[in-house]
């Protein structure tokens, strides 16, 4: 009897392909975590089919070995073996009286006899979810390797998006549907546990959460982790009774189904208590993973819709009805998607909560590496190896890239040691991975070229255009791929069998499909007629249209594959020849893009520069950017995006204006760092969260090599003292012709002012400088004013808003006004100068050398006392043309004092702003007299003051006077 089981088990095991056998072992190895005995891994690792069958029967006994093997066949998607085993009912034949193996399999229908007590359905479902999601499979693990999800999972940075989702689409898909980010864009951190909880902006809990992220950012992994944490009692307890995971990729393969069918497909048994579930829909959460992979018809906002849970509809319309809340409107939804589908999704939803995945912070990258490598020594070796390669380490904020890097380096370690790589781009990382897969065994110098690479690339491109990620056997045959090709692709980890959809294949990740689709367009050779039109110009033209954002990653790979080193790898190691004409086609497209956009690169700029960065060739980038005179890059959220932007700016030779706007949040070592308003926060920001030195070095190089660059605006760029020092090296270069420098909210510390002062002493071209929202304080102003006082300083305007300046700083500024006859505009808004500070400032205003024309003193904590000093200054200073005193507590007494100076014959003021100064009708009497006496005043702002009817009457007396020259009130 036992011998019969062993023979049959050997026959079944021999039908497993190498990757399936490895998967079988790994699943078997996890049984210990589920409370079952475990065969030592050392004995299993090298065992073949016969040895595995012997180990199973020896360790578990014939009956248990067979049942265990059948359950694993089902888990590794070899349902053909599992179903054959059920039909033959081997255990029943070999062991009379034993229960049928059909009743012992998890995930299969369970027949319960009347005498058997029925298990709690919810507990049954929880156990099923735990088993299903406990192991990480295809997406973020090398094919055939299954690891415990909880052991591998690394926390992702999540932020709530308060803006229209179209803004996020431009940021990650970068199709450029909107203009530069405004400073009002805000985001705030959020934890998974609070996704469905109310907050200060949303008093009611949201019923729909949209989780957006680029390819490889960890959306599916996070969805799986949420299912597992809920089943293990760590998430949404007391909020949801049931969570259901819906894979849109799998749903595309079904014809018609009802909600009942949908839930039944998620249930481990045939009998689902559906009427009880739908009776309390507010306790249900559906996780719809991969909305961007749904068929287009599901995005039709006009319907038709499904309204009853028993009605059968095409799957895409059924899911559309759930998303639109036409079906069970009380249930909750969590929808994951790439940004490319946000606009279509936006039309289906009402008031969703938008959450964006930012990937790994620096600390989490380190955590991921240590979780990937079980050996602490190896993990430390790999992390240090990656850490010193700044571009590579920066790219690892994308979880998929982090996994690719770890996979490659693990293979190198197994082959004898780490090989120094110069991977600086995503394309280079993917090439490294491809070459490592084609290495037949450690130490072998040559690579095995996969058969029929043209068919593989053709299949990838065809799937890209049709937005298809699952391929049936006839799809493969259409592109000339036979069984041998498929086996080869499976064995080298390019292909995988889909776990959820039997008899379907896919690339190991969508980004790899995009990688091979790009190869389809750049490889030399005639078209086979099997794939889409092999025309790069058409690809680029379609990519430029608003509804083709899904082509962006492929276009980026096209640029990257044209890099000289990458081309050499392809031709030498894989014998794949790259077409020599592609580069010229790219340059023609770029020239056309510049002409159509008025020589201004703004829409889709981040995505465009990311593509240029991939090619890593100075001459090509110079030619590409020579057609633009202005570059604006908005919402730069990661260090990698900053590096991409500065790298491309470095190679500009004709651009006049560069604006680089950081996002309201950034991924750093401590999680999400907010840079949008708190001066205290800016003061405490640690140096480790600053941008890499290479960022400032690139910008400094641009200042030295581009004599046309006259304006550089950096907003929310975390430079720090080292970054400013490097930038100032460029400012001091004799070739630098910059006239306008803005470093707003760039974490410029007080010590950096010494470098800025040195630059002001040398650079005679610099006319305007903005250092607002940096913590300069008195120490910084002392250093900066040394440069401002220098006779070679030609600065005409300086903005120092919210720089934590107090009265002492005014002493320094006053000395500048007394010495610098070039300075004409000074902005001190948002500094607590108080009356004492203004008194010191007025000493400089009264100096005959002072030629200041514009002075902003908004929100400076001034009172009526300050107006006496201002009156004295206005009576002497004949150059001042604009004065802003808004949001100061001047009151009527203060303004009446001020009116004495305004009425003086020497006062030439043209614009006066007194908004929100707590003025009443009494102040209007003095202002009316000013309007009659001052023939220069053209603009007066009295917004948000309680002047009253009497005050307006007084004011109108002045307005009616024939000598009044006021043009704007």
mmCIF file with all atom_site columns, C-alpha atoms in Angstrom, residues 113-211:
data_model
loop_
_atom_site.group_PDB
_atom_site.id
_atom_site.type_symbol
_atom_site.label_atom_id
_atom_site.label_alt_id
_atom_site.label_comp_id
_atom_site.label_asym_id
_atom_site.label_entity_id
_atom_site.label_seq_id
_atom_site.pdbx_PDB_ins_code
_atom_site.Cartn_x
_atom_site.Cartn_y
_atom_site.Cartn_z
_atom_site.occupancy
_atom_site.B_iso_or_equiv
_atom_site.pdbx_formal_charge
_atom_site.auth_seq_id
_atom_site.auth_comp_id
_atom_site.auth_asym_id
_atom_site.auth_atom_id
_atom_site.pdbx_PDB_model_num
ATOM 1  C CA . UNK A 1 113 ? -22.059 15.598 6.920   1.00 0.00 ? 113 UNK A CA 1
ATOM 2  C CA . UNK A 1 114 ? -25.160 16.233 9.075   1.00 0.00 ? 114 UNK A CA 1
ATOM 3  C CA . UNK A 1 115 ? -23.373 14.876 12.131  1.00 0.00 ? 115 UNK A CA 1
ATOM 4  C CA . UNK A 1 116 ? -20.342 17.157 11.692  1.00 0.00 ? 116 UNK A CA 1
ATOM 5  C CA . UNK A 1 117 ? -20.627 20.412 13.677  1.00 0.00 ? 117 UNK A CA 1
ATOM 6  C CA . UNK A 1 118 ? -20.397 23.374 11.302  1.00 0.00 ? 118 UNK A CA 1
ATOM 7  C CA . UNK A 1 119 ? -17.459 25.720 11.807  1.00 0.00 ? 119 UNK A CA 1
ATOM 8  C CA . UNK A 1 120 ? -17.976 29.444 12.276  1.00 0.00 ? 120 UNK A CA 1
ATOM 9  C CA . UNK A 1 121 ? -18.040 30.770 8.654   1.00 0.00 ? 121 UNK A CA 1
ATOM 10 C CA . UNK A 1 122 ? -16.078 33.882 9.579   1.00 0.00 ? 122 UNK A CA 1
ATOM 11 C CA . UNK A 1 123 ? -13.366 31.865 11.306  1.00 0.00 ? 123 UNK A CA 1
ATOM 12 C CA . UNK A 1 124 ? -13.189 29.576 8.274   1.00 0.00 ? 124 UNK A CA 1
ATOM 13 C CA . UNK A 1 125 ? -12.773 32.589 6.036   1.00 0.00 ? 125 UNK A CA 1
ATOM 14 C CA . UNK A 1 126 ? -10.133 34.161 8.287   1.00 0.00 ? 126 UNK A CA 1
ATOM 15 C CA . UNK A 1 127 ? -8.084  30.962 8.164   1.00 0.00 ? 127 UNK A CA 1
ATOM 16 C CA . UNK A 1 128 ? -8.401  30.865 4.394   1.00 0.00 ? 128 UNK A CA 1
ATOM 17 C CA . UNK A 1 129 ? -7.229  34.473 4.038   1.00 0.00 ? 129 UNK A CA 1
ATOM 18 C CA . UNK A 1 130 ? -4.293  33.821 6.356   1.00 0.00 ? 130 UNK A CA 1
ATOM 19 C CA . UNK A 1 131 ? -3.204  30.830 4.271   1.00 0.00 ? 131 UNK A CA 1
ATOM 20 C CA . UNK A 1 132 ? -3.686  32.645 0.984   1.00 0.00 ? 132 UNK A CA 1
ATOM 21 C CA . UNK A 1 133 ? -1.803  35.834 1.828   1.00 0.00 ? 133 UNK A CA 1
ATOM 22 C CA . UNK A 1 134 ? 0.799   34.547 4.247   1.00 0.00 ? 134 UNK A CA 1
ATOM 23 C CA . UNK A 1 135 ? 3.296   33.930 1.454   1.00 0.00 ? 135 UNK A CA 1
ATOM 24 C CA . UNK A 1 136 ? 4.597   36.513 -0.992  1.00 0.00 ? 136 UNK A CA 1
ATOM 25 C CA . UNK A 1 137 ? 4.462   35.201 -4.491  1.00 0.00 ? 137 UNK A CA 1
ATOM 26 C CA . UNK A 1 138 ? 5.152   36.353 -8.025  1.00 0.00 ? 138 UNK A CA 1
ATOM 27 C CA . UNK A 1 139 ? 5.096   40.129 -7.845  1.00 0.00 ? 139 UNK A CA 1
ATOM 28 C CA . UNK A 1 140 ? 7.812   40.960 -5.352  1.00 0.00 ? 140 UNK A CA 1
ATOM 29 C CA . UNK A 1 141 ? 9.695   37.696 -5.104  1.00 0.00 ? 141 UNK A CA 1
ATOM 30 C CA . UNK A 1 142 ? 11.902  35.882 -7.532  1.00 0.00 ? 142 UNK A CA 1
ATOM 31 C CA . UNK A 1 143 ? 9.995   33.198 -9.403  1.00 0.00 ? 143 UNK A CA 1
ATOM 32 C CA . UNK A 1 144 ? 9.740   30.029 -7.374  1.00 0.00 ? 144 UNK A CA 1
ATOM 33 C CA . UNK A 1 145 ? 10.659  31.748 -4.127  1.00 0.00 ? 145 UNK A CA 1
ATOM 34 C CA . UNK A 1 146 ? 7.950   32.222 -1.537  1.00 0.00 ? 146 UNK A CA 1
ATOM 35 C CA . UNK A 1 147 ? 8.685   34.134 1.632   1.00 0.00 ? 147 UNK A CA 1
ATOM 36 C CA . UNK A 1 148 ? 6.540   35.055 4.562   1.00 0.00 ? 148 UNK A CA 1
ATOM 37 C CA . UNK A 1 149 ? 4.851   38.359 3.727   1.00 0.00 ? 149 UNK A CA 1
ATOM 38 C CA . UNK A 1 150 ? 5.096   39.652 7.301   1.00 0.00 ? 150 UNK A CA 1
ATOM 39 C CA . UNK A 1 151 ? 8.817   38.878 7.371   1.00 0.00 ? 151 UNK A CA 1
ATOM 40 C CA . UNK A 1 152 ? 9.561   40.669 4.106   1.00 0.00 ? 152 UNK A CA 1
ATOM 41 C CA . UNK A 1 153 ? 7.072   43.530 4.155   1.00 0.00 ? 153 UNK A CA 1
ATOM 42 C CA . UNK A 1 154 ? 8.592   46.950 4.768   1.00 0.00 ? 154 UNK A CA 1
ATOM 43 C CA . UNK A 1 155 ? 6.502   49.979 5.652   1.00 0.00 ? 155 UNK A CA 1
ATOM 44 C CA . UNK A 1 156 ? 5.724   52.374 2.813   1.00 0.00 ? 156 UNK A CA 1
ATOM 45 C CA . UNK A 1 157 ? 5.380   56.142 3.055   1.00 0.00 ? 157 UNK A CA 1
ATOM 46 C CA . UNK A 1 158 ? 1.753   57.185 2.516   1.00 0.00 ? 158 UNK A CA 1
ATOM 47 C CA . UNK A 1 159 ? 0.405   60.728 2.180   1.00 0.00 ? 159 UNK A CA 1
ATOM 48 C CA . UNK A 1 160 ? -3.091  62.079 1.777   1.00 0.00 ? 160 UNK A CA 1
ATOM 49 C CA . UNK A 1 161 ? -3.506  64.105 -1.380  1.00 0.00 ? 161 UNK A CA 1
ATOM 50 C CA . UNK A 1 162 ? -5.760  67.130 -0.890  1.00 0.00 ? 162 UNK A CA 1
ATOM 51 C CA . UNK A 1 163 ? -5.501  68.251 -4.493  1.00 0.00 ? 163 UNK A CA 1
ATOM 52 C CA . UNK A 1 164 ? -7.308  67.129 -7.592  1.00 0.00 ? 164 UNK A CA 1
ATOM 53 C CA . UNK A 1 165 ? -6.001  63.674 -8.576  1.00 0.00 ? 165 UNK A CA 1
ATOM 54 C CA . UNK A 1 166 ? -5.005  65.083 -11.944 1.00 0.00 ? 166 UNK A CA 1
ATOM 55 C CA . UNK A 1 167 ? -2.088  66.789 -10.179 1.00 0.00 ? 167 UNK A CA 1
ATOM 56 C CA . UNK A 1 168 ? -0.784  63.451 -8.994  1.00 0.00 ? 168 UNK A CA 1
ATOM 57 C CA . UNK A 1 169 ? -1.188  62.035 -12.477 1.00 0.00 ? 169 UNK A CA 1
ATOM 58 C CA . UNK A 1 170 ? 1.128   64.737 -13.860 1.00 0.00 ? 170 UNK A CA 1
ATOM 59 C CA . UNK A 1 171 ? 3.612   64.057 -11.101 1.00 0.00 ? 171 UNK A CA 1
ATOM 60 C CA . UNK A 1 172 ? 3.974   60.301 -11.667 1.00 0.00 ? 172 UNK A CA 1
ATOM 61 C CA . UNK A 1 173 ? 2.659   59.802 -15.187 1.00 0.00 ? 173 UNK A CA 1
ATOM 62 C CA . UNK A 1 174 ? 3.745   63.334 -16.114 1.00 0.00 ? 174 UNK A CA 1
ATOM 63 C CA . UNK A 1 175 ? 1.500   63.883 -19.099 1.00 0.00 ? 175 UNK A CA 1
ATOM 64 C CA . UNK A 1 176 ? 1.468   67.580 -18.306 1.00 0.00 ? 176 UNK A CA 1
ATOM 65 C CA . UNK A 1 177 ? -2.240  68.314 -18.072 1.00 0.00 ? 177 UNK A CA 1
ATOM 66 C CA . UNK A 1 178 ? -1.737  71.195 -15.718 1.00 0.00 ? 178 UNK A CA 1
ATOM 67 C CA . UNK A 1 179 ? 0.691   74.034 -15.114 1.00 0.00 ? 179 UNK A CA 1
ATOM 68 C CA . UNK A 1 180 ? 3.305   74.323 -12.407 1.00 0.00 ? 180 UNK A CA 1
ATOM 69 C CA . UNK A 1 181 ? 2.389   73.343 -8.902  1.00 0.00 ? 181 UNK A CA 1
ATOM 70 C CA . UNK A 1 182 ? 1.150   76.202 -6.804  1.00 0.00 ? 182 UNK A CA 1
ATOM 71 C CA . UNK A 1 183 ? 2.511   76.761 -3.348  1.00 0.00 ? 183 UNK A CA 1
ATOM 72 C CA . UNK A 1 184 ? -0.932  75.972 -1.998  1.00 0.00 ? 184 UNK A CA 1
ATOM 73 C CA . UNK A 1 185 ? -0.563  72.277 -2.769  1.00 0.00 ? 185 UNK A CA 1
ATOM 74 C CA . UNK A 1 186 ? -0.550  70.410 0.507   1.00 0.00 ? 186 UNK A CA 1
ATOM 75 C CA . UNK A 1 187 ? -0.253  66.820 1.655   1.00 0.00 ? 187 UNK A CA 1
ATOM 76 C CA . UNK A 1 188 ? -0.161  65.141 5.028   1.00 0.00 ? 188 UNK A CA 1
ATOM 77 C CA . UNK A 1 189 ? 0.985   61.734 6.247   1.00 0.00 ? 189 UNK A CA 1
ATOM 78 C CA . UNK A 1 190 ? -1.420  58.898 6.911   1.00 0.00 ? 190 UNK A CA 1
ATOM 79 C CA . UNK A 1 191 ? -1.093  55.406 8.332   1.00 0.00 ? 191 UNK A CA 1
ATOM 80 C CA . UNK A 1 192 ? -2.818  52.319 6.948   1.00 0.00 ? 192 UNK A CA 1
ATOM 81 C CA . UNK A 1 193 ? -4.712  51.968 10.203  1.00 0.00 ? 193 UNK A CA 1
ATOM 82 C CA . UNK A 1 194 ? -6.417  55.334 9.703   1.00 0.00 ? 194 UNK A CA 1
ATOM 83 C CA . UNK A 1 195 ? -7.293  55.106 6.012   1.00 0.00 ? 195 UNK A CA 1
ATOM 84 C CA . UNK A 1 196 ? -10.998 54.838 6.795   1.00 0.00 ? 196 UNK A CA 1
ATOM 85 C CA . UNK A 1 197 ? -11.066 57.133 9.810   1.00 0.00 ? 197 UNK A CA 1
ATOM 86 C CA . UNK A 1 198 ? -12.338 60.741 9.848   1.00 0.00 ? 198 UNK A CA 1
ATOM 87 C CA . UNK A 1 199 ? -9.938  63.639 10.193  1.00 0.00 ? 199 UNK A CA 1
ATOM 88 C CA . UNK A 1 200 ? -10.034 67.404 10.582  1.00 0.00 ? 200 UNK A CA 1
ATOM 89 C CA . UNK A 1 201 ? -11.059 67.863 6.953   1.00 0.00 ? 201 UNK A CA 1
ATOM 90 C CA . UNK A 1 202 ? -13.497 64.954 6.776   1.00 0.00 ? 202 UNK A CA 1
ATOM 91 C CA . UNK A 1 203 ? -15.777 64.621 9.819   1.00 0.00 ? 203 UNK A CA 1
ATOM 92 C CA . UNK A 1 204 ? -17.358 61.451 8.422   1.00 0.00 ? 204 UNK A CA 1
ATOM 93 C CA . UNK A 1 205 ? -15.331 58.298 7.704   1.00 0.00 ? 205 UNK A CA 1
ATOM 94 C CA . UNK A 1 206 ? -14.589 57.940 3.981   1.00 0.00 ? 206 UNK A CA 1
ATOM 95 C CA . UNK A 1 207 ? -16.232 55.023 2.187   1.00 0.00 ? 207 UNK A CA 1
ATOM 96 C CA . UNK A 1 208 ? -13.782 55.020 -0.712  1.00 0.00 ? 208 UNK A CA 1
ATOM 97 C CA . UNK A 1 209 ? -9.998  55.279 -0.563  1.00 0.00 ? 209 UNK A CA 1
ATOM 98 C CA . UNK A 1 210 ? -7.932  55.530 -3.754  1.00 0.00 ? 210 UNK A CA 1
ATOM 99 C CA . UNK A 1 211 ? -4.376  54.295 -3.265  1.00 0.00 ? 211 UNK A CA 1
#
